Coordinates of C-alpha atoms in Angstrom, one line a residue:
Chain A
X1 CA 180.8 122.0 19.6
X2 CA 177.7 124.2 19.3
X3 CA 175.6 123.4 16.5
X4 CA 177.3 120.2 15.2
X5 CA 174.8 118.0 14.1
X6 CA 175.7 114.3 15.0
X7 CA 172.6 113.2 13.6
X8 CA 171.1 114.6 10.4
X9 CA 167.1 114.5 9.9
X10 CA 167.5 111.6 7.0
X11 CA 169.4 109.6 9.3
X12 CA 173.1 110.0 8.8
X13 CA 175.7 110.7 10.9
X14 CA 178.8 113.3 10.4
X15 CA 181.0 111.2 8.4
X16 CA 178.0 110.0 6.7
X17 CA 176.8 106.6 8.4
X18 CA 173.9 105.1 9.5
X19 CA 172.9 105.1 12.9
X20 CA 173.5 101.1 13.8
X21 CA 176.7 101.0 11.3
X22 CA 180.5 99.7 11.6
X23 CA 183.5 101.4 10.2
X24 CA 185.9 99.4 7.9
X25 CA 187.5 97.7 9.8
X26 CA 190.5 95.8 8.3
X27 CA 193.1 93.5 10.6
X28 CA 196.1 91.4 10.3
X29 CA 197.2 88.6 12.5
X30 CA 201.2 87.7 13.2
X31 CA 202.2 91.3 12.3
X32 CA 205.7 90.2 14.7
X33 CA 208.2 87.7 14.4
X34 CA 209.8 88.0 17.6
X35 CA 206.6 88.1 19.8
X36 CA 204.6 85.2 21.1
X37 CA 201.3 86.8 19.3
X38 CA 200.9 89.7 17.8
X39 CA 197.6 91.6 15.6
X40 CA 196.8 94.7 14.2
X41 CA 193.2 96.0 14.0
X42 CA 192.1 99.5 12.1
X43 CA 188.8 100.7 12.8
X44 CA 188.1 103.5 10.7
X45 CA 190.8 106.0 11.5
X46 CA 191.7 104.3 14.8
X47 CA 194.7 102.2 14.4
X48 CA 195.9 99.9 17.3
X49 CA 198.3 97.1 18.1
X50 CA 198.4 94.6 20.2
X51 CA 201.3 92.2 21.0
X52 CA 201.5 89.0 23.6
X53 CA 204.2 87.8 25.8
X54 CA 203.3 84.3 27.4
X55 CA 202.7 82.3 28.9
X56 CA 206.0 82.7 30.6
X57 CA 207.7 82.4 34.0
X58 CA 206.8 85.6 36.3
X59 CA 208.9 88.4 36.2
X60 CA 209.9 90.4 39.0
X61 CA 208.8 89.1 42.5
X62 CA 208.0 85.3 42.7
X63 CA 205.4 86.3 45.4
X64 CA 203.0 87.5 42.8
X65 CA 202.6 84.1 41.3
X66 CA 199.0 82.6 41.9
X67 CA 198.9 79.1 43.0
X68 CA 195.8 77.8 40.8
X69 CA 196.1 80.6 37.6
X70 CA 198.1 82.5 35.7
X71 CA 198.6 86.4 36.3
X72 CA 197.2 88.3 33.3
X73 CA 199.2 91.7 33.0
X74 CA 198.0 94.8 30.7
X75 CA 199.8 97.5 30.0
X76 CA 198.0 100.5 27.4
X77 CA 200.3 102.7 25.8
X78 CA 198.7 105.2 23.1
X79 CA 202.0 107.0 20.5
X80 CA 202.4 110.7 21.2
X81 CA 201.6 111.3 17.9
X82 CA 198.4 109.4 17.9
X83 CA 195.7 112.3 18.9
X84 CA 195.1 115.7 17.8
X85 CA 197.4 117.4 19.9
X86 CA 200.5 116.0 21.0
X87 CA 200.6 113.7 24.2
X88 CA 203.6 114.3 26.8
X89 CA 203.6 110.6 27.7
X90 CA 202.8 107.5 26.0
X91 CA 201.9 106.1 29.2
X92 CA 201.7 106.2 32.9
X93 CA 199.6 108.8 33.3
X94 CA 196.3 107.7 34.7
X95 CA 193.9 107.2 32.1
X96 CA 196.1 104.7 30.7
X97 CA 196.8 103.1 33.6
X98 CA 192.8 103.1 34.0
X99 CA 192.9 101.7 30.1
X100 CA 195.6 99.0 31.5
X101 CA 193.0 97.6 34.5
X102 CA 190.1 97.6 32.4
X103 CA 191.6 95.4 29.9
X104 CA 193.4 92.9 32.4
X105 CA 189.3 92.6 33.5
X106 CA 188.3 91.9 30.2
X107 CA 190.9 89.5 29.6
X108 CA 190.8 87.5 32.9
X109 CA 187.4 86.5 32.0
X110 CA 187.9 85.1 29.1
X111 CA 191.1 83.8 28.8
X112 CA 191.1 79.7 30.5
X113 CA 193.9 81.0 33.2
X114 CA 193.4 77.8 35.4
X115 CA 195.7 75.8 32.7
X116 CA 198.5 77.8 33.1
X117 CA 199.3 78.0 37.1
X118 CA 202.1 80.0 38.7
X119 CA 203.0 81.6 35.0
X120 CA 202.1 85.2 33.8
X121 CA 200.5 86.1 30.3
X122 CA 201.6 90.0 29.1
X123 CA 199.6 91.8 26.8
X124 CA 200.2 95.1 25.4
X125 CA 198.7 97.4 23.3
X126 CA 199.7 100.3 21.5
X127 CA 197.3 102.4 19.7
X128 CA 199.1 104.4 16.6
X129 CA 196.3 106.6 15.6
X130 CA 192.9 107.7 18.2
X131 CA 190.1 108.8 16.6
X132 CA 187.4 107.0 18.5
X133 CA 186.7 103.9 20.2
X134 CA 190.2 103.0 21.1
X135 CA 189.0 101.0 24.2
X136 CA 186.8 98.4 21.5
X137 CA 190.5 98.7 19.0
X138 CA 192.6 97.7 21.6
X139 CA 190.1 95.1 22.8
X140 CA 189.8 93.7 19.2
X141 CA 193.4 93.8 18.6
X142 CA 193.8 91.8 21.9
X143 CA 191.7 88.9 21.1
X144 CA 193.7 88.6 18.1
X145 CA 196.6 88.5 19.1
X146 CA 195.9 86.5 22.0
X147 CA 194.2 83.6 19.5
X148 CA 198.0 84.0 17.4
X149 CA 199.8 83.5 20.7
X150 CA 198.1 80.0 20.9
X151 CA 196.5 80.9 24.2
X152 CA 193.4 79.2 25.2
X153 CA 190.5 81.7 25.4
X154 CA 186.6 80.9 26.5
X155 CA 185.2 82.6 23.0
X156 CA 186.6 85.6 21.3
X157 CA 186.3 88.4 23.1
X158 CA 184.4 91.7 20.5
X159 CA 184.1 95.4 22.1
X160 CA 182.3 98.5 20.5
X161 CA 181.6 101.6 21.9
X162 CA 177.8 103.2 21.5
X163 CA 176.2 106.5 22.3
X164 CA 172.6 108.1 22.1
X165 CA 171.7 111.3 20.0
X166 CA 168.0 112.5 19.1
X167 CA 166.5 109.2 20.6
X168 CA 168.6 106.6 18.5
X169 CA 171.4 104.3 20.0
X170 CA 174.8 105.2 17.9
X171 CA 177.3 102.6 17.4
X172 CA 180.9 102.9 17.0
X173 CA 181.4 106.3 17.9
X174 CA 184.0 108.4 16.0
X175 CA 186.5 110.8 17.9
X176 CA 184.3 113.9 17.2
X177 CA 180.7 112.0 18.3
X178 CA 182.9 111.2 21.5
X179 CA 183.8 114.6 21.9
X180 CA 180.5 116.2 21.7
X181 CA 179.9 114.7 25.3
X182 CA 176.9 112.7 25.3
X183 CA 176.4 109.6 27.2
X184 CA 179.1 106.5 25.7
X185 CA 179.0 102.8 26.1
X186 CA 181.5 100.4 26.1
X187 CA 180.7 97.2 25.9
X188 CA 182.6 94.0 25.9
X189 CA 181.0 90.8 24.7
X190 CA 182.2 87.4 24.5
X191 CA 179.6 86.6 21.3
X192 CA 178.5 82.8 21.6
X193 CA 177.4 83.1 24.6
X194 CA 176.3 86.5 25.1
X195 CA 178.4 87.0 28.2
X196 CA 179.6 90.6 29.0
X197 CA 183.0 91.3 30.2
X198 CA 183.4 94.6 30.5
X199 CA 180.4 97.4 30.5
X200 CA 181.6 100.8 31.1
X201 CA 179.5 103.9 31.2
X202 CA 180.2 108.1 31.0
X203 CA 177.8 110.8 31.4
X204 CA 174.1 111.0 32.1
X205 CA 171.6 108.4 30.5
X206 CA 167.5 108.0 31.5
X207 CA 167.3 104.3 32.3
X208 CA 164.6 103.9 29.8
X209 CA 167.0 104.3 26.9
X210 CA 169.4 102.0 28.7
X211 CA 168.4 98.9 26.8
X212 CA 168.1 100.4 23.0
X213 CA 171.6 101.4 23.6
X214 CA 172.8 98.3 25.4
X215 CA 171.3 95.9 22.6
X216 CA 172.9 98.7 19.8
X217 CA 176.3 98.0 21.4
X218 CA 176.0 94.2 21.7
X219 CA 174.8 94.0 18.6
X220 CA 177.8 95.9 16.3
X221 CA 180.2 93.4 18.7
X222 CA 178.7 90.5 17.0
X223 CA 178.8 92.2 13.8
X224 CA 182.8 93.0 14.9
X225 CA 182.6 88.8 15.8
X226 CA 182.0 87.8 11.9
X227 CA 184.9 90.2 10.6
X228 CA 187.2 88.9 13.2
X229 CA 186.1 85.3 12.5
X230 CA 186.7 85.9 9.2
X231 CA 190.5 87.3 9.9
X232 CA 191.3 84.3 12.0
X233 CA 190.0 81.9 9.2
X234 CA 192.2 83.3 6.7
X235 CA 195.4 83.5 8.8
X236 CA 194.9 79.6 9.7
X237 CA 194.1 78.9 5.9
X238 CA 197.1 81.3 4.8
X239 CA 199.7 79.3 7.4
X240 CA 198.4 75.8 6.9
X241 CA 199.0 76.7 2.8
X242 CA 203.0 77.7 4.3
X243 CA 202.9 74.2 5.8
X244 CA 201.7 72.8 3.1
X245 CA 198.9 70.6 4.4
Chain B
X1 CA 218.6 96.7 25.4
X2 CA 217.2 93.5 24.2
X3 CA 219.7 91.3 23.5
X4 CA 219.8 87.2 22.8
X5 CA 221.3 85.2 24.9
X6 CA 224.3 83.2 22.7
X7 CA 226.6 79.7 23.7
X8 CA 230.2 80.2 23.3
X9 CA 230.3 77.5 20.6
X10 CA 227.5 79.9 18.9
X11 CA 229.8 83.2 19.3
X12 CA 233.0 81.1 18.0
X13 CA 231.0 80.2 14.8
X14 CA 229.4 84.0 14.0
X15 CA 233.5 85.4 15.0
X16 CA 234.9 82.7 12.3
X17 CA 232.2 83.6 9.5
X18 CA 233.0 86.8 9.8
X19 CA 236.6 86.2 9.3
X20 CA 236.0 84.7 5.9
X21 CA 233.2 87.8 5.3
X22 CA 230.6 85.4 5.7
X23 CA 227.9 86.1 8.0
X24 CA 225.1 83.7 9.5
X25 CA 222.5 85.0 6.7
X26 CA 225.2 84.9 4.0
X27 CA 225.5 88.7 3.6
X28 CA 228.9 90.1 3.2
X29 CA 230.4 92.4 5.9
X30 CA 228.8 95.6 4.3
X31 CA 226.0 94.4 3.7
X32 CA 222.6 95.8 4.7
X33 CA 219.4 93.6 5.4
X34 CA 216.5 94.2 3.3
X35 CA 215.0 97.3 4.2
X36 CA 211.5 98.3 3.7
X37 CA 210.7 101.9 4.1
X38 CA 207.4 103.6 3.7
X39 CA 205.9 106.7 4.3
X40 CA 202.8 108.9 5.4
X41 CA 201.8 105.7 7.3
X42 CA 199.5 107.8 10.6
X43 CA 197.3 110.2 8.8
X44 CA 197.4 112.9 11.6
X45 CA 200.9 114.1 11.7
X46 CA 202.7 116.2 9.6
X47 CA 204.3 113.1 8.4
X48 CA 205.2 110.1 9.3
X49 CA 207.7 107.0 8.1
X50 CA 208.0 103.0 8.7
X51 CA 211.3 101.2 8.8
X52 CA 211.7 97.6 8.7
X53 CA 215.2 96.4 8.9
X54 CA 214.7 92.6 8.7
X55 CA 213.0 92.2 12.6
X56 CA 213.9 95.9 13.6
X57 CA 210.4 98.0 13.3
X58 CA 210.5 101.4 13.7
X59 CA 207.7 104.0 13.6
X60 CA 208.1 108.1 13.6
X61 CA 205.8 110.6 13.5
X62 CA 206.6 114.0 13.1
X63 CA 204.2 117.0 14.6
X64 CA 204.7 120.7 13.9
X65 CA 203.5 123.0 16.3
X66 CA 203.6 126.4 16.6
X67 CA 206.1 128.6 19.4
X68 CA 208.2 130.9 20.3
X69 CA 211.8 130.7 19.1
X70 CA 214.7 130.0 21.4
X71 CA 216.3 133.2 22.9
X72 CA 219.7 132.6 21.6
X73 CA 218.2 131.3 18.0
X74 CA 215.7 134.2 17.4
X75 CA 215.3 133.5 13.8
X76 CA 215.2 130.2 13.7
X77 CA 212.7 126.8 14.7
X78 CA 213.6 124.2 16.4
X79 CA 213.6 120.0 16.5
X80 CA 212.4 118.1 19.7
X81 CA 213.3 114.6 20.0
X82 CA 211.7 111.8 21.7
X83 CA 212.2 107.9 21.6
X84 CA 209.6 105.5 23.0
X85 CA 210.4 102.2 23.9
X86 CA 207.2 100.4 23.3
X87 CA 206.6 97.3 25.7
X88 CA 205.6 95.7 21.9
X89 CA 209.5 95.1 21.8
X90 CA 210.2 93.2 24.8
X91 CA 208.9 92.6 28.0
X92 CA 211.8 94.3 29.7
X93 CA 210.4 97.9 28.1
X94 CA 206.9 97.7 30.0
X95 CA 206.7 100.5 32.5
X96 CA 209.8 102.4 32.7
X97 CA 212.0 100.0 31.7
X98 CA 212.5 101.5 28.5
X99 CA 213.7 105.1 29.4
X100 CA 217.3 104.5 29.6
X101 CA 217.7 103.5 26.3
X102 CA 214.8 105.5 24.7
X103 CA 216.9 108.7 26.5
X104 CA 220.2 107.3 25.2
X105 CA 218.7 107.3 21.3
X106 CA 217.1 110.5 22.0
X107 CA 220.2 112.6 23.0
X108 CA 222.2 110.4 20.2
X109 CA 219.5 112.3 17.7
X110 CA 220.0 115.5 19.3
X111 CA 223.8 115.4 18.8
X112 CA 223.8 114.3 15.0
X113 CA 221.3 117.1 14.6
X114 CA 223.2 119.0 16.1
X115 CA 225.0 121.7 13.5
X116 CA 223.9 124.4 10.8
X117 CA 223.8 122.6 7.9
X118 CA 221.6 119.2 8.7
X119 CA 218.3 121.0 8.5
X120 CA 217.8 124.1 7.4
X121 CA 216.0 125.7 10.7
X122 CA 215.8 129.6 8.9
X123 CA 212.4 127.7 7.2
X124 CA 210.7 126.6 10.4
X125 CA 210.8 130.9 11.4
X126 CA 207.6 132.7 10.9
X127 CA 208.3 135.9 12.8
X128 CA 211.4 136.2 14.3
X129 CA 211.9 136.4 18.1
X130 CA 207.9 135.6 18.5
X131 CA 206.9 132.6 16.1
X132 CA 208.3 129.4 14.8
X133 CA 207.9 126.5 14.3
X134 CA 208.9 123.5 16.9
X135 CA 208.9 119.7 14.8
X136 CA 208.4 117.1 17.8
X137 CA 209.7 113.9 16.0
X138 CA 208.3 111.3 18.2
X139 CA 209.9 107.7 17.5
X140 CA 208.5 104.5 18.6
X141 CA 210.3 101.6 18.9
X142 CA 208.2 98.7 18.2
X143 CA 210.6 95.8 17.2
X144 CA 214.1 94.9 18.3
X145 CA 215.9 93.2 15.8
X146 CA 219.4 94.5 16.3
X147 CA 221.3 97.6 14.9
X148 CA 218.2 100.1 16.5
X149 CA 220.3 103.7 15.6
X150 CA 220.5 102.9 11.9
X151 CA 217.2 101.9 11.7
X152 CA 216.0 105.1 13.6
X153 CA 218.1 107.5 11.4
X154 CA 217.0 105.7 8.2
X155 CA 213.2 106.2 9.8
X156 CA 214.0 109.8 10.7
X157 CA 215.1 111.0 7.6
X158 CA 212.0 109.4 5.6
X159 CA 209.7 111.2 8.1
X160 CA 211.4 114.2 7.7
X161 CA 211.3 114.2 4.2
X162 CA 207.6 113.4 4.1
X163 CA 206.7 116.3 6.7
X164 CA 204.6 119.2 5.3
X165 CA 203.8 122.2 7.3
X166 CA 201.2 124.6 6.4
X167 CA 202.6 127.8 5.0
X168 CA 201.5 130.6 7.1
X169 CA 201.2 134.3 6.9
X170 CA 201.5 136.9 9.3
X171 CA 199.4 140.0 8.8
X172 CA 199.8 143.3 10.8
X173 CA 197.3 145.4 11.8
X174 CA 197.1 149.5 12.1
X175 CA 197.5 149.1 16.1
X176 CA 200.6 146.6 15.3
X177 CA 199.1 143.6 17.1
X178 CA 200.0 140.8 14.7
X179 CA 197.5 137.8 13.5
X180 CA 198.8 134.4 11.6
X181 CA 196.9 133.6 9.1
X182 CA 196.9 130.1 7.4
X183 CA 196.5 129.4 4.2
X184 CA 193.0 128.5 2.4
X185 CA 194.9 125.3 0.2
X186 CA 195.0 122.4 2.6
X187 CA 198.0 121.1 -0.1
X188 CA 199.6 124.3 0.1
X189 CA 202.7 123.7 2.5
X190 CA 206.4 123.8 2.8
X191 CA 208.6 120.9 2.4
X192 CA 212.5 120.3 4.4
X193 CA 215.0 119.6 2.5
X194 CA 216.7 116.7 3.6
X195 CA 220.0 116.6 1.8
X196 CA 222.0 117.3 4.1
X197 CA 220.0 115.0 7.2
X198 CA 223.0 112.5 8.3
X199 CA 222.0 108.8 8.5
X200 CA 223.6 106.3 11.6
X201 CA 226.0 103.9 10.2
X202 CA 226.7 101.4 13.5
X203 CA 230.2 99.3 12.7
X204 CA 230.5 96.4 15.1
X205 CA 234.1 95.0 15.7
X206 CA 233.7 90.9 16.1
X207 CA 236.8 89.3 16.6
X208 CA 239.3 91.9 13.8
X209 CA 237.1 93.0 11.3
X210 CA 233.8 94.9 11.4
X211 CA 230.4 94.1 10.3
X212 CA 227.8 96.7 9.4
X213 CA 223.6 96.6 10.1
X214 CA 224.7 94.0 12.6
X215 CA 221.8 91.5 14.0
X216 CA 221.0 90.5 17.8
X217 CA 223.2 87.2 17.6
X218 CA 226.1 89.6 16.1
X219 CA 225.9 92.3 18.7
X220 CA 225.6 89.5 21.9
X221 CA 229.4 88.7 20.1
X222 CA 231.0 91.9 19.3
X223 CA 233.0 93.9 22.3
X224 CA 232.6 97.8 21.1
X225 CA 230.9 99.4 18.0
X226 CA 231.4 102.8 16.7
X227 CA 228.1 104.7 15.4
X228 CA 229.0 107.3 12.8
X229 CA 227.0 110.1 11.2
X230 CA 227.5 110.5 7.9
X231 CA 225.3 112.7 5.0
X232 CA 224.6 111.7 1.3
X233 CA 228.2 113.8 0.3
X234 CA 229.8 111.7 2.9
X235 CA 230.6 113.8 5.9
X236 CA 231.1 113.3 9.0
X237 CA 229.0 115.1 12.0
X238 CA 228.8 112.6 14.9
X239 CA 231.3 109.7 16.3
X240 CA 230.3 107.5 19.1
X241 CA 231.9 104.1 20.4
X242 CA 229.6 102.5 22.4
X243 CA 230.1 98.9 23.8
X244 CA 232.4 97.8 26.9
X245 CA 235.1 96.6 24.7
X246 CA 238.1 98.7 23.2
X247 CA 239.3 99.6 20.4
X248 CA 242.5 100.6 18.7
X249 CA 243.1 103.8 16.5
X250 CA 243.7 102.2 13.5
X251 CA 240.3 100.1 13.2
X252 CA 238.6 103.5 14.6
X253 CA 240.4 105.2 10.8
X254 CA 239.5 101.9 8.7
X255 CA 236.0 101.8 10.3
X256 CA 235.4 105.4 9.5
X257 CA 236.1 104.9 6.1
X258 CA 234.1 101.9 5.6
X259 CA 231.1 103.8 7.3
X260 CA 232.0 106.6 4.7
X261 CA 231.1 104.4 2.2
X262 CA 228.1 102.3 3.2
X263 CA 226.6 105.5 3.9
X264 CA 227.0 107.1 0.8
X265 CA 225.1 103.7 -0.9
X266 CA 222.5 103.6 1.6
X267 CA 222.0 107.8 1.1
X268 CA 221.5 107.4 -2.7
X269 CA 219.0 103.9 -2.3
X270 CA 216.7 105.5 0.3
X271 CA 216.7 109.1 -1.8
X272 CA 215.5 107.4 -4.6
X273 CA 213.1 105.0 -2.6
X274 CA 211.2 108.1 -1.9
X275 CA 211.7 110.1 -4.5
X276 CA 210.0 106.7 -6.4
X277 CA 207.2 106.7 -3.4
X278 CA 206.7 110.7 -4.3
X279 CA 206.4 110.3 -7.5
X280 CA 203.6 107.7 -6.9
X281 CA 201.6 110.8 -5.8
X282 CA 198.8 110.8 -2.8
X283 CA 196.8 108.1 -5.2
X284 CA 199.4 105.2 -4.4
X285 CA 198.0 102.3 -2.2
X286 CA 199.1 102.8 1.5
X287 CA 200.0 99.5 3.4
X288 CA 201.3 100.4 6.6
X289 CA 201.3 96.8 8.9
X290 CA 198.4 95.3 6.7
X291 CA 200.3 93.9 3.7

């Protein structure tokens, strides 16, 4: 959009954070009775779901079973009344299918696969409302809902997305920043050991600027890592106050 | 559809509980679970409801676009259907594996919807024979917990209720070429009214009598249902026996006047569920799947 100013000269963005700052970013764990796992993540406007099946025998054609792991299947499905304008599918088309790989990446790497041989682990995301960085939401929602399921994982596992306006690294970019088209991040990070698991970028960037944004991006995933921590530390307190330990 | 896998010493027990108008939860045979309904829950539609009916969770959101009216309906809009089995339900939905039944709800909707006086579609017309309004209400199926259509309806109806277009006005030019103008108040919009919007009432025979708002375990035992359409006054629009089992004419009568009934009950609760949430105005806190 001609003559949007993502960046204003005192520093703030559009919807009137800093450069390096998080939206709010609220989540709920065991949103599902009836699923193995199941979490809920909003970021800002950008509201996603997540919900795990597994580990379970695979379906469909015994041949697809790996011998020393288990198969780790993805599938991203975003509501047709989630974006702006009104989507004909909710999925299948080829950017969520893209969506669907990329995650099943990010989640073989961290998820400890080699104790659960010949079995398959489903994970599925829906995202209820896009309005930016629904890669790092469905990413966030994942981890949580994979840590409900009781599934072992390596570390958690945080995502954000960052972009670069005016010669400063952005982070957590909002529908409209995304739209304007300059060059987005996503990144991500397994936090205690600094490991990344997925880095994916669009559009041109000098390689110079390369780091600022990289270490912009890692950085707002740990910041993502204490809020999440904090979720999982109340949903553990919350049920072990149910059981009555 | 997702359904739970029950022993035959598990069916006998549900069948004989029901006998005795006892059911595995302890309702009654017309008894609803506890339904939790709230609106306005995905900020960029024209509105949007939540249903949870006990583990059935339902989301629908409700667009209005501009269009051009159908050519045998000049003066009129128009409602578009469409039902999304989310994988979130079961495993079986990932894929296409949800279509049938997502189609099957879908052209259910369309049929209940389908006569004068459920919505009044002279309000969705902003010029006739060029402009109107189309209302995509998208429904996503995110839990299956048994008794999906009522659920749905219930989920439907909230939506609609909530749903606010933005009033619109057509100016004319000298050279006659026409502009729409919208209106400077973002709160200035027109409401439907849903008075007349039917709700699903599912009946499911077990064994001889019928159970309404029936869960997994009670549909894995009962042979046929009959679905039944029925507004706040109490009539009729739709009838539909689903199920692979028969049934005679005279349950068909008694189940059509239980469904009378039940409907009329769950009409007036959910009317003044939202006329409570309204009330609240746009200050009240919004939970959505957080609380």
């Amino acid at each position: 959009m001609a003559g949007l100013e993502l960046l204003s000269d005192q520093g703030y963005r559009i919807d009137g954070r800093r450069a390096g700052e998080l939206r709010k970013i609220q989540a709920r764990m065991g949103v599902f009775a009836q699923a193995d796992g199941s979490a809920y993540i909003e970021q800002g406007n950008t509201k996603a779901l997540a919900v795990v099946y597994g580990p379970h025998e695979i379906r469909g054609s015994r041949s697809r079973a790996l011998p020393d792991r288990a198969l780790v299947n993805c599938q991203y499905s975003s509501a047709t009344f989630s974006t702006g304008e009104r989507k004909r599918r909710p999925h299948g088309d080829r950017k969520s299918c893209e969506m669907g790989l990329q995650l099943r990446q990010t989640f073989e790497a961290a998820i400890l696969t080699q104790l659960h041989p010949r079995s398959q682990i489903d994970i599925y995301v829906q995202v209820l409302q896009a309005d930016g960085g629904t890669y790092a939401a469905c990413v966030n929602a994942a981890t949580l809902a994979v840590m409900d399921a009781g599934i072992p994982m390596r570390d958690f596992v945080c995502a954000c997305s960052a972009g670069f306006v005016d010669g400063t690294a952005l982070a957590d970019l909002s529908h409209v920043e995304e739209a304007a088209g300059g060059p987005q991040l996503a990144l991500a990070l397994l936090p205690a050991s600094g490991q990344i698991a997925l880095l994916e970028m669009d559009a041109r960037l000098h390689e110079d600027h390369l780091e600022q944004v990289l270490e912009a991006a890692a950085q707002a995933a740990r910041d993502v890592h204490t809020l999440l921590d904090r979720v999982v530390r109340q949903h553990v307190r919350e049920a072990s106050i149910l059981l009555g330990d | 559809m997702a359904s739970a896998a029950l022993s035959e010493a598990e069916k006998v027990y549900v069948v004989h509980g029901v006998q005795e108008d006892l059911r595995v939860d302890g309702r009654g045979c017309e008894d609803y679970r506890c339904v939790e309904v709230e609106t306005d829950v995905v900020s960029n539609t024209s509105g949007s409801a939540r249903v949870k009916l006990g583990h059935t969770d339902i989301l629908v959101g409700v667009k209005a676009e501009m269009g051009t009216p159908k050519l045998e309906k000049p003066n009129e809009g128009y409602l578009e259907f469409f039902v999304d089995c989310s994988a979130n339900a079961t495993p079986e939905f990932e894929g296409r594996g949800g279509d049938d039944l997502g189609t099957e709800i879908a052209n259910t909707l369309y049929r209940i919807f389908n006569n004068k006086s459920s919505v009044d579609l002279r309000t969705l017309c902003i010029s006739p024979r060029e402009h109107c309004w189309i209302l995509y209400v998208d429904v996503l199926l995110l839990e299956c917990g048994g008794n999906l259509f009522d659920a749905i309806s219930i989920a439907v109806k909230a939506a609609l209720f909530n749903t606010r277009i933005p009033r619109v006005r057509v100016l004319e030019d000298e050279e006659g070429s026409k502009d729409i103008e919208l209106s400077d108040d973002p709160y200035d919009c027109i409401r439907l009214s849903v008075e007349h919007v039917p709700c699903i009432v599912t009946l499911c025979k077990i064994g001889c009598r019928h159970v309404v708002d029936a869960t997994l375990q009670e549909e894995a035992c009962s042979l046929a249902s009959l679905l039944v359409s029925v507004t706040s006054k109490g009539v009729v629009t739709c009838m539909r026996k689903v199920g692979k089992g028969s049934l005679d004419p005279e349950s068909i009568f008694e189940m059509m006047e239980s469904s009378k009934r039940v409907g009329k009950v769950l009409h007036a609760s959910l009317q003044s569920l939202l006329n409570k949430e309204e009330s609240l105005g746009p200050k009240r806190p919004k939970v959505g799947f957080l609380g």
